[in-house]
PDB file of C-alpha atoms in Angstrom:
ATOM      1  CA  MET P 674      -3.044  -5.090 -42.803  1.00 47.00           C
ATOM      2  CA  ALA P 675      -2.124  -3.297 -39.827  1.00 47.00           C
ATOM      3  CA  MET P 676      -2.137  -6.553 -37.710  1.00 47.00           C
ATOM      4  CA  ARG P 677       0.509  -8.110 -40.076  1.00 52.00           C
ATOM      5  CA  VAL P 678       2.778  -5.035 -40.052  1.00 44.00           C
ATOM      6  CA  LEU P 679       2.634  -5.151 -36.363  1.00 48.00           C
ATOM      7  CA  LEU P 680       3.498  -8.959 -36.323  1.00 49.00           C
ATOM      8  CA  MET P 681       6.371  -8.286 -38.646  1.00 53.00           C
ATOM      9  CA  LEU P 682       7.592  -5.745 -36.480  1.00 50.00           C
ATOM     10  CA  PHE P 683       7.389  -8.190 -33.396  1.00 53.00           C
ATOM     11  CA  GLY P 684       9.664 -10.737 -35.708  1.00 55.00           C
ATOM     12  CA  PHE P 685       6.717 -12.966 -36.367  1.00 57.00           C
ATOM     13  CA  SER P 686       5.102 -13.927 -39.886  1.00 57.00           C
ATOM     14  CA  SER P 687       1.726 -14.559 -38.600  1.00 62.00           C
ATOM     15  CA  PHE P 688      -0.486 -14.538 -35.714  1.00 66.00           C
ATOM     16  CA  ALA P 689      -0.122 -18.580 -35.491  1.00 70.00           C
ATOM     17  CA  ALA P 690       3.382 -18.371 -35.266  1.00 71.00           C
ATOM     18  CA  LEU P 691       2.998 -15.871 -32.149  1.00 68.00           C
ATOM     19  CA  ARG P 692       0.205 -17.848 -30.671  1.00 73.00           C
ATOM     20  CA  ALA P 693       2.645 -21.197 -30.888  1.00 77.00           C
ATOM     21  CA  CYS P 694       5.397 -19.691 -29.318  1.00 76.00           C
ATOM     22  CA  ILE P 695       3.442 -18.402 -26.068  1.00 75.00           C
ATOM     23  CA  ALA P 696       1.865 -22.140 -26.383  1.00 77.00           C
ATOM     24  CA  ARG P 697       5.036 -23.567 -25.470  1.00 79.00           C
ATOM     25  CA  ASP P 698       5.626 -21.674 -22.345  1.00 75.00           C
ATOM     26  CA  TRP P 699       1.758 -20.759 -21.385  1.00 74.00           C
ATOM     27  CA  THR P 700      -1.439 -22.402 -21.548  1.00 75.00           C
ATOM     28  CA  PRO P 701      -4.726 -20.945 -19.447  1.00 72.00           C
ATOM     29  CA  GLN P 702      -4.978 -22.754 -16.128  1.00 72.00           C
ATOM     30  CA  ILE P 703      -5.672 -21.928 -12.459  1.00 72.00           C
ATOM     31  CA  GLY P 704      -2.826 -19.840 -11.513  1.00 68.00           C
ATOM     32  CA  ASP P 705      -3.059 -20.348  -7.769  1.00 73.00           C
ATOM     33  CA  PRO P 706      -4.752 -23.383  -6.912  1.00 75.00           C
ATOM     34  CA  GLU P 707      -3.930 -23.120  -3.058  1.00 83.00           C
ATOM     35  CA  ILE P 708      -6.312 -22.064  -0.464  1.00 88.00           C
ATOM     36  CA  THR P 709      -4.363 -18.490  -0.167  1.00 84.00           C
ATOM     37  CA  GLY P 710      -5.080 -18.218  -3.948  1.00 85.00           C
ATOM     38  CA  TRP P 711      -8.465 -18.434  -3.543  1.00 90.00           C
ATOM     39  CA  LEU P 712      -8.661 -16.307  -0.546  1.00 93.00           C
ATOM     40  CA  THR P 713      -7.027 -13.379  -2.158  1.00 91.00           C
ATOM     41  CA  VAL P 714      -9.617 -13.892  -5.013  1.00 92.00           C
ATOM     42  CA  LEU P 715     -11.908 -13.450  -2.118  1.00 95.00           C
ATOM     43  CA  SER P 716     -10.603 -10.469  -0.921  1.00 95.00           C
ATOM     44  CA  TYR P 717     -10.606  -8.590  -4.299  1.00 95.00           C
ATOM     45  CA  LEU P 718     -14.422  -9.454  -4.596  1.00 96.00           C
ATOM     46  CA  VAL P 719     -14.807  -8.264  -1.496  1.00 97.00           C
ATOM     47  CA  CYS P 720     -13.063  -4.830  -2.259  1.00 97.00           C
ATOM     48  CA  LEU P 721     -14.993  -4.779  -5.482  1.00 97.00           C
ATOM     49  CA  PHE P 722     -18.278  -5.050  -3.543  1.00 97.00           C
ATOM     50  CA  LEU P 723     -17.363  -2.106  -1.260  1.00 97.00           C
ATOM     51  CA  ALA P 724     -16.277  -0.138  -3.841  1.00 96.00           C
ATOM     52  CA  VAL P 725     -19.269  -0.126  -5.741  1.00 96.00           C
ATOM     53  CA  LYS P 726     -21.002   0.395  -2.339  1.00 96.00           C
ATOM     54  CA  VAL P 727     -19.078   3.387  -1.640  1.00 95.00           C
ATOM     55  CA  LEU P 728     -19.885   4.369  -5.473  1.00 95.00           C
ATOM     56  CA  HIS P 729     -23.262   4.231  -4.435  1.00 93.00           C
ATOM     57  CA  CYS P 730     -22.915   6.837  -1.988  1.00 91.00           C
ATOM     58  CA  ARG P 731     -22.144   9.277  -4.844  1.00 85.00           C
ATOM     59  CA  PRO P 732     -18.721  10.367  -3.430  1.00 86.00           C
ATOM     60  CA  ALA P 733     -17.800  13.839  -5.040  1.00 80.00           C
ATOM     61  CA  GLY P 734     -15.416  15.065  -7.542  1.00 82.00           C
ATOM     62  CA  ALA P 735     -12.255  12.934  -7.841  1.00 84.00           C
ATOM     63  CA  ALA P 736     -13.050  10.682  -4.913  1.00 90.00           C
ATOM     64  CA  ARG P 737     -15.690   9.243  -7.369  1.00 91.00           C
ATOM     65  CA  GLY P 738     -12.775   8.614 -10.018  1.00 90.00           C
ATOM     66  CA  LEU P 739     -10.547   6.860  -7.356  1.00 91.00           C
ATOM     67  CA  TRP P 740     -13.163   4.256  -6.547  1.00 94.00           C
ATOM     68  CA  LEU P 741     -14.256   3.743  -9.871  1.00 94.00           C
ATOM     69  CA  ALA P 742     -10.545   2.990 -10.513  1.00 91.00           C
ATOM     70  CA  ILE P 743     -10.431   0.777  -7.760  1.00 94.00           C
ATOM     71  CA  ALA P 744     -13.546  -1.045  -8.852  1.00 96.00           C
ATOM     72  CA  GLY P 745     -12.267  -1.324 -12.230  1.00 94.00           C
ATOM     73  CA  LEU P 746      -8.830  -2.780 -10.821  1.00 92.00           C
ATOM     74  CA  MET P 747     -10.563  -5.281  -8.382  1.00 95.00           C
ATOM     75  CA  ALA P 748     -12.514  -6.771 -11.079  1.00 94.00           C
ATOM     76  CA  PHE P 749      -9.546  -7.271 -13.407  1.00 92.00           C
ATOM     77  CA  LEU P 750      -7.220  -8.297 -10.896  1.00 90.00           C
ATOM     78  CA  ALA P 751      -9.794 -10.680  -9.103  1.00 90.00           C
ATOM     79  CA  LEU P 752     -10.183 -12.419 -12.657  1.00 88.00           C
ATOM     80  CA  ASN P 753      -6.431 -12.381 -13.491  1.00 84.00           C
ATOM     81  CA  LYS P 754      -5.317 -13.817 -10.105  1.00 81.00           C
ATOM     82  CA  GLN P 755      -6.523 -17.266 -11.452  1.00 77.00           C
ATOM     83  CA  LEU P 756      -6.056 -16.843 -15.158  1.00 80.00           C
ATOM     84  CA  ASP P 757      -2.572 -15.912 -14.521  1.00 75.00           C
ATOM     85  CA  LEU P 758      -2.288 -13.243 -17.582  1.00 76.00           C
ATOM     86  CA  GLN P 759       0.825 -11.690 -16.629  1.00 73.00           C
ATOM     87  CA  THR P 760       2.620 -14.993 -17.075  1.00 75.00           C
ATOM     88  CA  ALA P 761       1.196 -14.825 -20.740  1.00 78.00           C
ATOM     89  CA  LEU P 762       2.810 -11.156 -20.783  1.00 76.00           C
ATOM     90  CA  ILE P 763       6.096 -12.390 -19.766  1.00 77.00           C
ATOM     91  CA  VAL P 764       5.948 -15.357 -22.331  1.00 81.00           C
ATOM     92  CA  THR P 765       4.804 -12.901 -25.234  1.00 79.00           C
ATOM     93  CA  GLY P 766       8.144 -10.821 -24.145  1.00 78.00           C
ATOM     94  CA  ARG P 767      10.122 -13.620 -24.418  1.00 81.00           C
ATOM     95  CA  CYS P 768       9.029 -14.859 -27.808  1.00 81.00           C
ATOM     96  CA  MET P 769       9.623 -11.460 -29.031  1.00 78.00           C
ATOM     97  CA  ALA P 770      13.068 -11.118 -27.777  1.00 79.00           C
ATOM     98  CA  ARG P 771      13.948 -14.521 -29.450  1.00 79.00           C
ATOM     99  CA  ALA P 772      12.255 -13.758 -32.362  1.00 77.00           C
ATOM    100  CA  GLN P 773      13.798 -10.076 -32.615  1.00 77.00           C
ATOM    101  CA  GLY P 774      17.407 -11.516 -31.510  1.00 77.00           C
ATOM    102  CA  TRP P 775      17.800  -9.348 -28.226  1.00 76.00           C
ATOM    103  CA  TYR P 776      16.993 -12.306 -25.814  1.00 80.00           C
ATOM    104  CA  ASP P 777      20.599 -12.122 -24.402  1.00 82.00           C
ATOM    105  CA  LYS P 778      19.743  -8.384 -23.482  1.00 79.00           C
ATOM    106  CA  ARG P 779      16.356  -8.762 -22.118  1.00 76.00           C
ATOM    107  CA  GLN P 780      17.749  -7.468 -18.509  1.00 78.00           C
ATOM    108  CA  LEU P 781      18.074  -4.426 -20.022  1.00 81.00           C
ATOM    109  CA  VAL P 782      14.517  -4.324 -21.583  1.00 78.00           C
ATOM    110  CA  GLN P 783      13.127  -5.602 -18.104  1.00 77.00           C
ATOM    111  CA  LEU P 784      14.842  -2.680 -16.612  1.00 79.00           C
ATOM    112  CA  ALA P 785      13.364   0.044 -18.886  1.00 82.00           C
ATOM    113  CA  PHE P 786       9.987  -1.781 -18.636  1.00 79.00           C
ATOM    114  CA  ILE P 787      10.472  -1.432 -14.493  1.00 77.00           C
ATOM    115  CA  ALA P 788      11.566   2.280 -14.880  1.00 82.00           C
ATOM    116  CA  GLY P 789       8.518   3.103 -17.010  1.00 85.00           C
ATOM    117  CA  MET P 790       6.075   1.200 -15.045  1.00 79.00           C
ATOM    118  CA  VAL P 791       7.680   2.794 -11.760  1.00 81.00           C
ATOM    119  CA  LEU P 792       7.280   6.634 -13.508  1.00 87.00           C
ATOM    120  CA  GLY P 793       4.007   5.939 -14.285  1.00 87.00           C
ATOM    121  CA  MET P 794       2.915   4.973 -11.170  1.00 81.00           C
ATOM    122  CA  VAL P 795       4.592   7.987  -9.555  1.00 84.00           C
ATOM    123  CA  ILE P 796       2.706  10.229 -12.087  1.00 90.00           C
ATOM    124  CA  ALA P 797      -0.449   8.571 -11.437  1.00 85.00           C
ATOM    125  CA  LEU P 798       0.099   9.021  -7.868  1.00 81.00           C
ATOM    126  CA  SER P 799       0.947  12.484  -7.813  1.00 85.00           C
ATOM    127  CA  TRP P 800      -1.882  13.639  -9.946  1.00 87.00           C
ATOM    128  CA  THR P 801      -4.423  11.571  -7.986  1.00 85.00           C
ATOM    129  CA  THR P 802      -2.865  13.030  -4.641  1.00 84.00           C
ATOM    130  CA  LYS P 803      -3.158  16.503  -6.471  1.00 86.00           C
ATOM    131  CA  ALA P 804      -6.818  15.811  -7.670  1.00 86.00           C
ATOM    132  CA  LEU P 805      -7.958  14.500  -4.251  1.00 84.00           C
ATOM    133  CA  ARG P 806      -7.308  17.759  -2.586  1.00 83.00           C
ATOM    134  CA  GLY P 807      -9.709  18.308   0.242  1.00 79.00           C
ATOM    135  CA  HIS P 808     -10.701  14.572   0.033  1.00 82.00           C
ATOM    136  CA  ARG P 809      -7.332  13.057   0.915  1.00 83.00           C
ATOM    137  CA  ARG P 810      -8.338  12.408   4.890  1.00 85.00           C
ATOM    138  CA  ARG P 811     -11.168  10.410   3.801  1.00 90.00           C
ATOM    139  CA  ASN P 812      -9.500   8.338   0.752  1.00 92.00           C
ATOM    140  CA  GLY P 813      -5.802   8.345   2.054  1.00 90.00           C
ATOM    141  CA  LEU P 814      -5.947   4.485   2.951  1.00 94.00           C
ATOM    142  CA  ALA P 815      -7.399   3.524  -0.098  1.00 94.00           C
ATOM    143  CA  LEU P 816      -4.826   5.409  -1.896  1.00 90.00           C
ATOM    144  CA  LEU P 817      -2.053   3.928  -0.129  1.00 91.00           C
ATOM    145  CA  GLY P 818      -3.664   0.563  -0.266  1.00 93.00           C
ATOM    146  CA  LEU P 819      -3.440   1.171  -4.242  1.00 89.00           C
ATOM    147  CA  VAL P 820       0.150   1.961  -4.293  1.00 87.00           C
ATOM    148  CA  VAL P 821       1.026  -1.360  -2.243  1.00 89.00           C
ATOM    149  CA  LEU P 822      -1.056  -3.314  -4.441  1.00 88.00           C
ATOM    150  CA  CYS P 823       0.256  -1.799  -7.700  1.00 82.00           C
ATOM    151  CA  GLY P 824       3.656  -1.998  -6.192  1.00 80.00           C
ATOM    152  CA  PHE P 825       3.124  -5.995  -5.742  1.00 82.00           C
ATOM    153  CA  VAL P 826       1.643  -6.347  -9.357  1.00 75.00           C
ATOM    154  CA  LEU P 827       4.651  -4.511 -10.849  1.00 75.00           C
ATOM    155  CA  VAL P 828       7.015  -7.094  -8.973  1.00 73.00           C
ATOM    156  CA  ARG P 829       5.078 -10.352 -10.231  1.00 70.00           C
ATOM    157  CA  ALA P 830       4.634  -8.609 -13.509  1.00 61.00           C
ATOM    158  CA  VAL P 831       8.085  -8.276 -14.078  1.00 61.00           C
ATOM    159  CA  SER P 832       9.179 -11.522 -12.674  1.00 58.00           C
ATOM    160  CA  PHE P 833      12.641 -10.354 -11.342  1.00 53.00           C
ATOM    161  CA  HIS P 834      13.900 -13.868 -10.040  1.00 48.00           C
ATOM    162  CA  HIS P 835      15.841 -12.440  -7.164  1.00 51.00           C
ATOM    163  CA  VAL P 836      12.438 -10.390  -5.975  1.00 54.00           C
ATOM    164  CA  ASP P 837      10.591 -13.735  -6.779  1.00 56.00           C
ATOM    165  CA  ARG P 838      12.691 -15.535  -4.298  1.00 59.00           C
ATOM    166  CA  LEU P 839      11.918 -12.962  -1.727  1.00 54.00           C
ATOM    167  CA  ILE P 840       7.902 -12.624  -2.018  1.00 56.00           C
ATOM    168  CA  ASN P 841       7.843 -16.520  -2.144  1.00 60.00           C
ATOM    169  CA  ALA P 842       9.726 -16.794   1.029  1.00 62.00           C
ATOM    170  CA  GLU P 843       7.184 -17.933   3.975  1.00 59.00           C
ATOM    171  CA  PHE P 844       6.139 -16.014   7.318  1.00 57.00           C
ATOM    172  CA  ALA P 845       3.748 -18.186   9.432  1.00 58.00           C
ATOM    173  CA  ASN P 846       3.824 -20.966   6.759  1.00 66.00           C
ATOM    174  CA  ILE P 847       2.407 -18.431   4.245  1.00 69.00           C
ATOM    175  CA  LYS P 848       4.323 -16.706   1.426  1.00 72.00           C
ATOM    176  CA  TYR P 849       5.037 -13.320   1.630  1.00 70.00           C
ATOM    177  CA  ASN P 850       3.165 -12.602  -1.857  1.00 77.00           C
ATOM    178  CA  PHE P 851      -0.042 -13.210   0.017  1.00 79.00           C
ATOM    179  CA  TRP P 852       0.769 -10.658   2.958  1.00 83.00           C
ATOM    180  CA  PHE P 853       2.027  -8.198   0.764  1.00 82.00           C
ATOM    181  CA  GLU P 854      -0.809  -8.446  -1.678  1.00 86.00           C
ATOM    182  CA  ASN P 855      -3.668  -8.648   0.880  1.00 92.00           C
ATOM    183  CA  ALA P 856      -2.217  -5.732   2.762  1.00 92.00           C
ATOM    184  CA  GLY P 857      -2.937  -3.526  -0.246  1.00 93.00           C
ATOM    185  CA  LEU P 858      -6.447  -4.997  -0.222  1.00 95.00           C
ATOM    186  CA  LEU P 859      -6.771  -4.440   3.527  1.00 96.00           C
ATOM    187  CA  LEU P 860      -5.969  -1.069   3.282  1.00 96.00           C
ATOM    188  CA  ILE P 861      -8.583  -0.320   0.548  1.00 96.00           C
ATOM    189  CA  ALA P 862     -11.202  -2.205   2.662  1.00 97.00           C
ATOM    190  CA  ILE P 863     -11.017  -0.702   5.929  1.00 97.00           C
ATOM    191  CA  ASN P 864     -10.943   2.803   4.172  1.00 96.00           C
ATOM    192  CA  ALA P 865     -14.159   1.634   2.116  1.00 96.00           C
ATOM    193  CA  LEU P 866     -15.842   0.727   5.492  1.00 96.00           C
ATOM    194  CA  LEU P 867     -15.008   4.082   7.195  1.00 94.00           C
ATOM    195  CA  LEU P 868     -16.662   5.775   4.508  1.00 93.00           C
ATOM    196  CA  LEU P 869     -19.907   3.583   4.530  1.00 93.00           C
ATOM    197  CA  ARG P 870     -19.847   3.831   8.334  1.00 90.00           C
ATOM    198  CA  ARG P 871     -19.808   7.656   8.133  1.00 83.00           C
ATOM    199  CA  ARG P 872     -22.244   7.704   5.455  1.00 76.00           C
ATOM    200  CA  GLY P 873     -24.731   5.437   7.653  1.00 60.00           C
ATOM    201  CA  ARG P 874     -24.605   7.936  10.520  1.00 53.00           C
TER     202      ARG P 874
END
């Protein structure tokens, strides 16, 4: 009953109608079959492995929460990288916009969504920075990497076309989105390796 009411609010008579709308523009498939896509998946998995190793060293307080969040995010984004779930989210939004009659005003909704996400990220970052008092020096690179990575995910999820053109431009024959995404992962990996090295002494 609750699902039916929710679907009606979204402008659809049934879940099948929503699924059919989404299926017109998105089907599950490998999102980035190029070598850079698979290298990024590998980078996520390496960061996941390193985050788990850091957690095995029992970091104290908020640092443990940070590395738990990083581990969970790495697992999800490694899976999402090739399932292309953000495209499914964008397509769902378009279907809702058409069904509810605000498709011509979708840019306003996109802007509101971006503002909400940015605000959420700023609040989360501020809270995490405050909570990490006494542990910032040891975990600062990971926190910075997480911010870079979340910024990248936000840009890709919203799919603003002029931003898409920018990150799909190339440097050294490799798209900027690869450099952008992996820069955050590299910072996280370096921080994890530094922590593991200190623990190993």
